[in-house]
Every structure is written in structure tokens, then in C-alpha cells.
Tab-separated table of C-alpha atoms and ligand atoms in Angstrom:
chain	number	residue	atom	x	y	z
A	27	MET	CA	11.567	-0.612	13.000
A	28	ALA	CA	8.246	-0.693	14.806
A	29	LYS	CA	8.016	-2.012	18.320
A	30	PRO	CA	6.390	-5.590	18.761
A	31	ILE	CA	2.970	-5.865	20.720
A	32	TYR	CA	3.856	-7.949	24.110
A	33	ILE	CA	1.639	-10.858	25.026
A	34	LEU	CA	2.280	-12.008	28.527
A	35	ASN	CA	0.469	-15.066	29.994
A	36	GLY	CA	0.414	-15.773	33.705
A	37	PRO	CA	0.691	-18.842	35.994
A	38	ASN	CA	-0.347	-22.411	34.744
A	39	LEU	CA	-1.250	-21.216	31.235
A	40	ASN	CA	1.775	-23.463	29.990
A	41	LEU	CA	-0.775	-26.204	30.886
A	42	LEU	CA	-3.325	-25.446	28.391
A	43	GLY	CA	-4.129	-28.446	26.177
A	44	LYS	CA	-2.823	-30.886	28.399
A	45	ARG	CA	-5.167	-30.697	31.595
A	46	GLU	CA	-8.919	-29.645	32.112
A	47	PRO	CA	-10.022	-29.427	28.440
A	48	GLY	CA	-13.597	-28.898	29.759
A	49	ILE	CA	-12.759	-25.480	31.004
A	50	TYR	CA	-9.967	-24.264	28.920
A	51	GLY	CA	-10.317	-26.152	25.810
A	52	SER	CA	-8.013	-28.279	23.940
A	53	GLU	CA	-5.644	-25.905	22.470
A	54	THR	CA	-1.984	-25.431	23.775
A	55	LEU	CA	-0.064	-22.387	24.505
A	56	ASP	CA	1.825	-22.986	21.494
A	57	GLY	CA	-1.288	-22.981	19.378
A	58	ILE	CA	-2.375	-19.999	20.751
A	59	ARG	CA	1.128	-18.337	19.904
A	60	ALA	CA	0.853	-19.531	16.561
A	61	ARG	CA	-2.540	-17.796	16.000
A	62	ALA	CA	-1.359	-14.588	17.542
A	63	GLN	CA	1.732	-14.573	15.443
A	64	ALA	CA	-0.309	-14.939	12.436
A	65	LYS	CA	-3.096	-12.419	13.324
A	66	GLY	CA	-0.017	-9.976	14.282
A	67	GLU	CA	1.524	-10.652	10.751
A	68	ALA	CA	-1.811	-10.032	8.936
A	69	LEU	CA	-2.189	-6.727	10.834
A	70	GLY	CA	1.440	-5.719	10.266
A	71	HIS	CA	2.835	-6.129	13.853
A	72	ALA	CA	5.700	-8.224	15.533
A	73	ILE	CA	4.406	-10.230	18.301
A	74	ASP	CA	6.442	-11.098	21.464
A	75	PHE	CA	4.544	-13.995	23.117
A	76	ARG	CA	5.561	-14.946	26.712
A	77	GLN	CA	4.485	-17.074	29.634
A	78	SER	CA	5.602	-17.185	33.261
A	79	ASN	CA	4.522	-18.878	36.633
A	80	PHE	CA	6.099	-16.150	38.583
A	81	GLU	CA	4.549	-12.817	39.603
A	82	GLY	CA	7.735	-10.783	39.610
A	83	GLU	CA	9.062	-11.695	36.151
A	84	LEU	CA	5.568	-10.810	34.928
A	85	VAL	CA	6.005	-7.411	36.444
A	86	ASN	CA	9.667	-7.281	35.197
A	87	TRP	CA	8.061	-7.762	31.694
A	88	ILE	CA	5.357	-5.210	32.099
A	89	GLN	CA	8.117	-2.849	32.853
A	90	GLU	CA	10.073	-3.478	30.076
A	91	ALA	CA	7.035	-3.382	27.616
A	92	SER	CA	7.001	0.123	28.667
A	93	ASP	CA	10.103	0.771	26.364
A	94	LYS	CA	10.044	-1.806	24.189
A	95	ALA	CA	6.343	-2.517	23.050
A	96	SER	CA	3.771	-0.634	21.151
A	97	GLY	CA	1.064	-2.151	23.320
A	98	LEU	CA	0.178	-4.964	25.594
A	99	ILE	CA	-1.974	-7.981	25.950
A	100	VAL	CA	-2.206	-9.399	29.293
A	101	ASN	CA	-3.886	-12.864	30.514
A	102	ALA	CA	-2.737	-12.743	34.146
A	103	GLY	CA	-4.307	-16.035	34.817
A	104	ALA	CA	-4.626	-16.471	38.780
A	105	TYR	CA	-2.871	-13.126	39.492
A	106	THR	CA	-5.860	-11.521	37.767
A	107	HIS	CA	-7.755	-12.068	40.931
A	108	THR	CA	-4.816	-10.998	43.648
A	109	SER	CA	-1.879	-8.914	42.119
A	110	VAL	CA	-1.518	-5.539	43.313
A	111	ALA	CA	2.073	-5.589	41.977
A	112	MET	CA	0.740	-6.344	38.401
A	113	LEU	CA	-1.843	-3.447	38.587
A	114	ASP	CA	0.840	-1.248	39.965
A	115	ALA	CA	3.203	-2.242	37.041
A	116	LEU	CA	0.492	-1.478	34.379
A	117	LEU	CA	-0.727	1.799	36.185
A	118	ALA	CA	2.979	3.050	35.511
A	119	ILE	CA	3.142	2.559	31.953
A	120	GLN	CA	1.799	4.832	29.121
A	121	ILE	CA	1.275	2.084	26.220
A	122	PRO	CA	-2.469	0.344	25.879
A	123	CYS	CA	-3.225	-2.617	27.495
A	124	VAL	CA	-5.886	-4.931	26.779
A	125	GLU	CA	-6.842	-7.788	29.199
A	126	VAL	CA	-7.877	-11.290	27.976
A	127	HIS	CA	-9.247	-14.310	29.395
A	128	LEU	CA	-10.127	-17.643	27.866
A	129	SER	CA	-12.972	-18.097	29.945
A	130	ASN	CA	-15.955	-16.106	30.775
A	131	ILE	CA	-14.728	-14.992	34.617
A	132	PHE	CA	-17.998	-13.688	35.211
A	133	GLN	CA	-19.927	-17.172	34.647
A	134	ARG	CA	-17.365	-18.934	37.018
A	135	GLU	CA	-16.509	-18.720	40.884
A	136	ASP	CA	-17.225	-15.474	42.505
A	137	PHE	CA	-13.546	-14.894	43.575
A	138	ARG	CA	-12.872	-14.841	39.549
A	139	ARG	CA	-15.331	-12.034	39.222
A	140	GLU	CA	-13.108	-9.263	40.561
A	141	SER	CA	-10.027	-8.348	38.268
A	142	TYR	CA	-7.252	-6.415	39.831
A	143	ILE	CA	-5.732	-5.375	36.664
A	144	SER	CA	-8.896	-4.386	34.816
A	145	ARG	CA	-8.612	-0.605	35.929
A	146	ALA	CA	-5.451	-0.398	34.037
A	147	ALA	CA	-6.684	-1.796	31.037
A	148	VAL	CA	-8.092	-0.152	28.069
A	149	GLY	CA	-10.738	-3.001	27.763
A	150	LEU	CA	-11.295	-6.843	28.658
A	151	ILE	CA	-11.938	-9.629	26.387
A	152	CYS	CA	-13.398	-13.001	27.847
A	153	GLY	CA	-15.074	-16.081	27.024
A	154	PHE	CA	-14.126	-16.435	23.661
A	155	GLY	CA	-11.256	-19.068	24.220
A	156	PRO	CA	-8.282	-18.642	22.237
A	157	LYS	CA	-9.996	-16.239	19.562
A	158	GLY	CA	-9.748	-14.008	22.451
A	159	TYR	CA	-6.020	-13.242	21.887
A	160	GLU	CA	-6.620	-12.408	17.922
A	161	LEU	CA	-9.661	-10.089	19.046
A	162	ALA	CA	-7.311	-8.336	21.560
A	163	ILE	CA	-4.770	-7.979	18.801
A	164	GLU	CA	-7.329	-6.448	16.582
A	165	ALA	CA	-8.265	-4.090	19.437
A	166	ILE	CA	-4.849	-3.054	19.997
A	167	THR	CA	-4.346	-2.204	16.341
A	168	ASP	CA	-7.347	0.066	16.179
A	169	ILE	CA	-5.968	1.929	19.447
A	170	LEU	CA	-2.693	2.244	17.977
A	171	ALA	CA	-3.780	3.462	14.767
A	172	GLN	CA	-6.152	6.323	16.410
A	173	PRO	CA	-4.275	9.856	16.349
A	174	GLU	CA	-3.023	10.761	19.768
B	211	CA2	O1	-9.816	-17.778	31.768
B	211	CA2	C1	-8.728	-17.533	31.607
B	211	CA2	O2	-7.880	-17.239	30.880
B	211	CA2	C2	-8.077	-17.313	33.133
B	211	CA2	O3	-7.265	-16.427	33.240
B	211	CA2	C3	-7.286	-18.894	33.500
B	211	CA2	C4	-6.601	-18.901	34.758
B	211	CA2	C5	-7.625	-18.695	35.564
B	211	CA2	O4	-6.961	-18.518	37.013
B	211	CA2	C6	-8.424	-17.195	35.466
B	211	CA2	O5	-9.479	-16.981	36.737
B	211	CA2	C7	-9.062	-17.131	34.426
B	211	CA2	C8	-6.189	-20.207	34.865
B	211	CA2	C9	-5.215	-20.619	33.969
B	211	CA2	C10	-4.996	-22.161	34.420
B	211	CA2	O6	-4.756	-22.751	33.278
B	211	CA2	C11	-5.005	-24.075	33.360
B	211	CA2	C12	-4.812	-24.753	32.118
B	211	CA2	C13	-5.160	-26.322	32.003
B	211	CA2	C14	-5.013	-27.019	33.208
B	211	CA2	C15	-4.698	-26.285	34.529
B	211	CA2	C16	-4.834	-25.057	34.465
């Protein structure tokens, strides 16, 4: 059976739709999960969608994805701007990774302009809200369809 695409979400993304709708919109993480599953189904991929507030758990999931996933989509939340551990885990795996952010991180505070994990990602999608996850699934689908 084909391996799923893992979608990993970092700290505080479980609060989506419940606080700060001005920045992150009104859609909940469960809503984004449903969109991602529908998009994955349409494109022939199972989606394994997870969220954690713990850096080590996210690192464990990246390591797990190396064997169990075909591709990886990561919204690392605030760890985007701090986590050498997530970067090292991503650099150690062979499957393609697409980085996603709901907001346009380049339009916000200076500290959000730097992403530690971007250097391990094939590409970065930001500023399109929940739609960014669907765009990332399309991007991973195209990458996986390319002959090696
Ligand atoms: O734009 C994104 O997707 C971010 O990854 C979101 C992170 C932020 O630290 C990154 O710079 C950009 C924050 C997620 C926190 O989400 C909340 C949702 C509702 C209420 C409070 C936080």
C-alpha cells in the first residue's frame, strides 16, 4: 500500500479559529485537516495530519516519516524560527518536504522572516491561509510523480 503524506503542525496551531482570527483566520485546525484529507483523496494520497506543542515530538514524527511517509508538509509554528533540532531531523531524511505557513511571514515581525527549516524544504508556501496546505499537497504530488 502507498505511504501517506505526513502533515505536521507545531505549537499553538491547535488554537486556530479559537483566538486571534485577525491574523490566522477563523478556520479551525480540524477544518484544515478536513480540507487536506479531501485534497489528498482527490489526488490519490492518504494524509496523516498531526499537531504537537512539543519540539521533541515533532522531531520524532519527522524521523518516523522517513520510513513511513512518501512526503512531508510542515507548519512548524514558532519553532520555524528557532528549531535547529527540527532542521537537523529534516536534513537527515530523504523524502521531500514542503514548508507551509498560514500567514505571510515576510510581512510580519523581523524575527519571523527567518526560517531555520527552509533550507531542508523543497519549497515554501506562505500567506494563503488554509489554502496553503492544499497547495502544498499539490506540490508534493507533482514532486512524487517526477521520475527519480
Ligand atoms: O503563519 C503561520 O502558519 C505560522 O507558522 C504560525 C505560527 C507563527 O509563530 C509563525 O511565525 C507563522 C503561530 C501559530 C499560532 O497560532 C495561533 C492560532 C490562534 C491563536 C493563537 C495562536
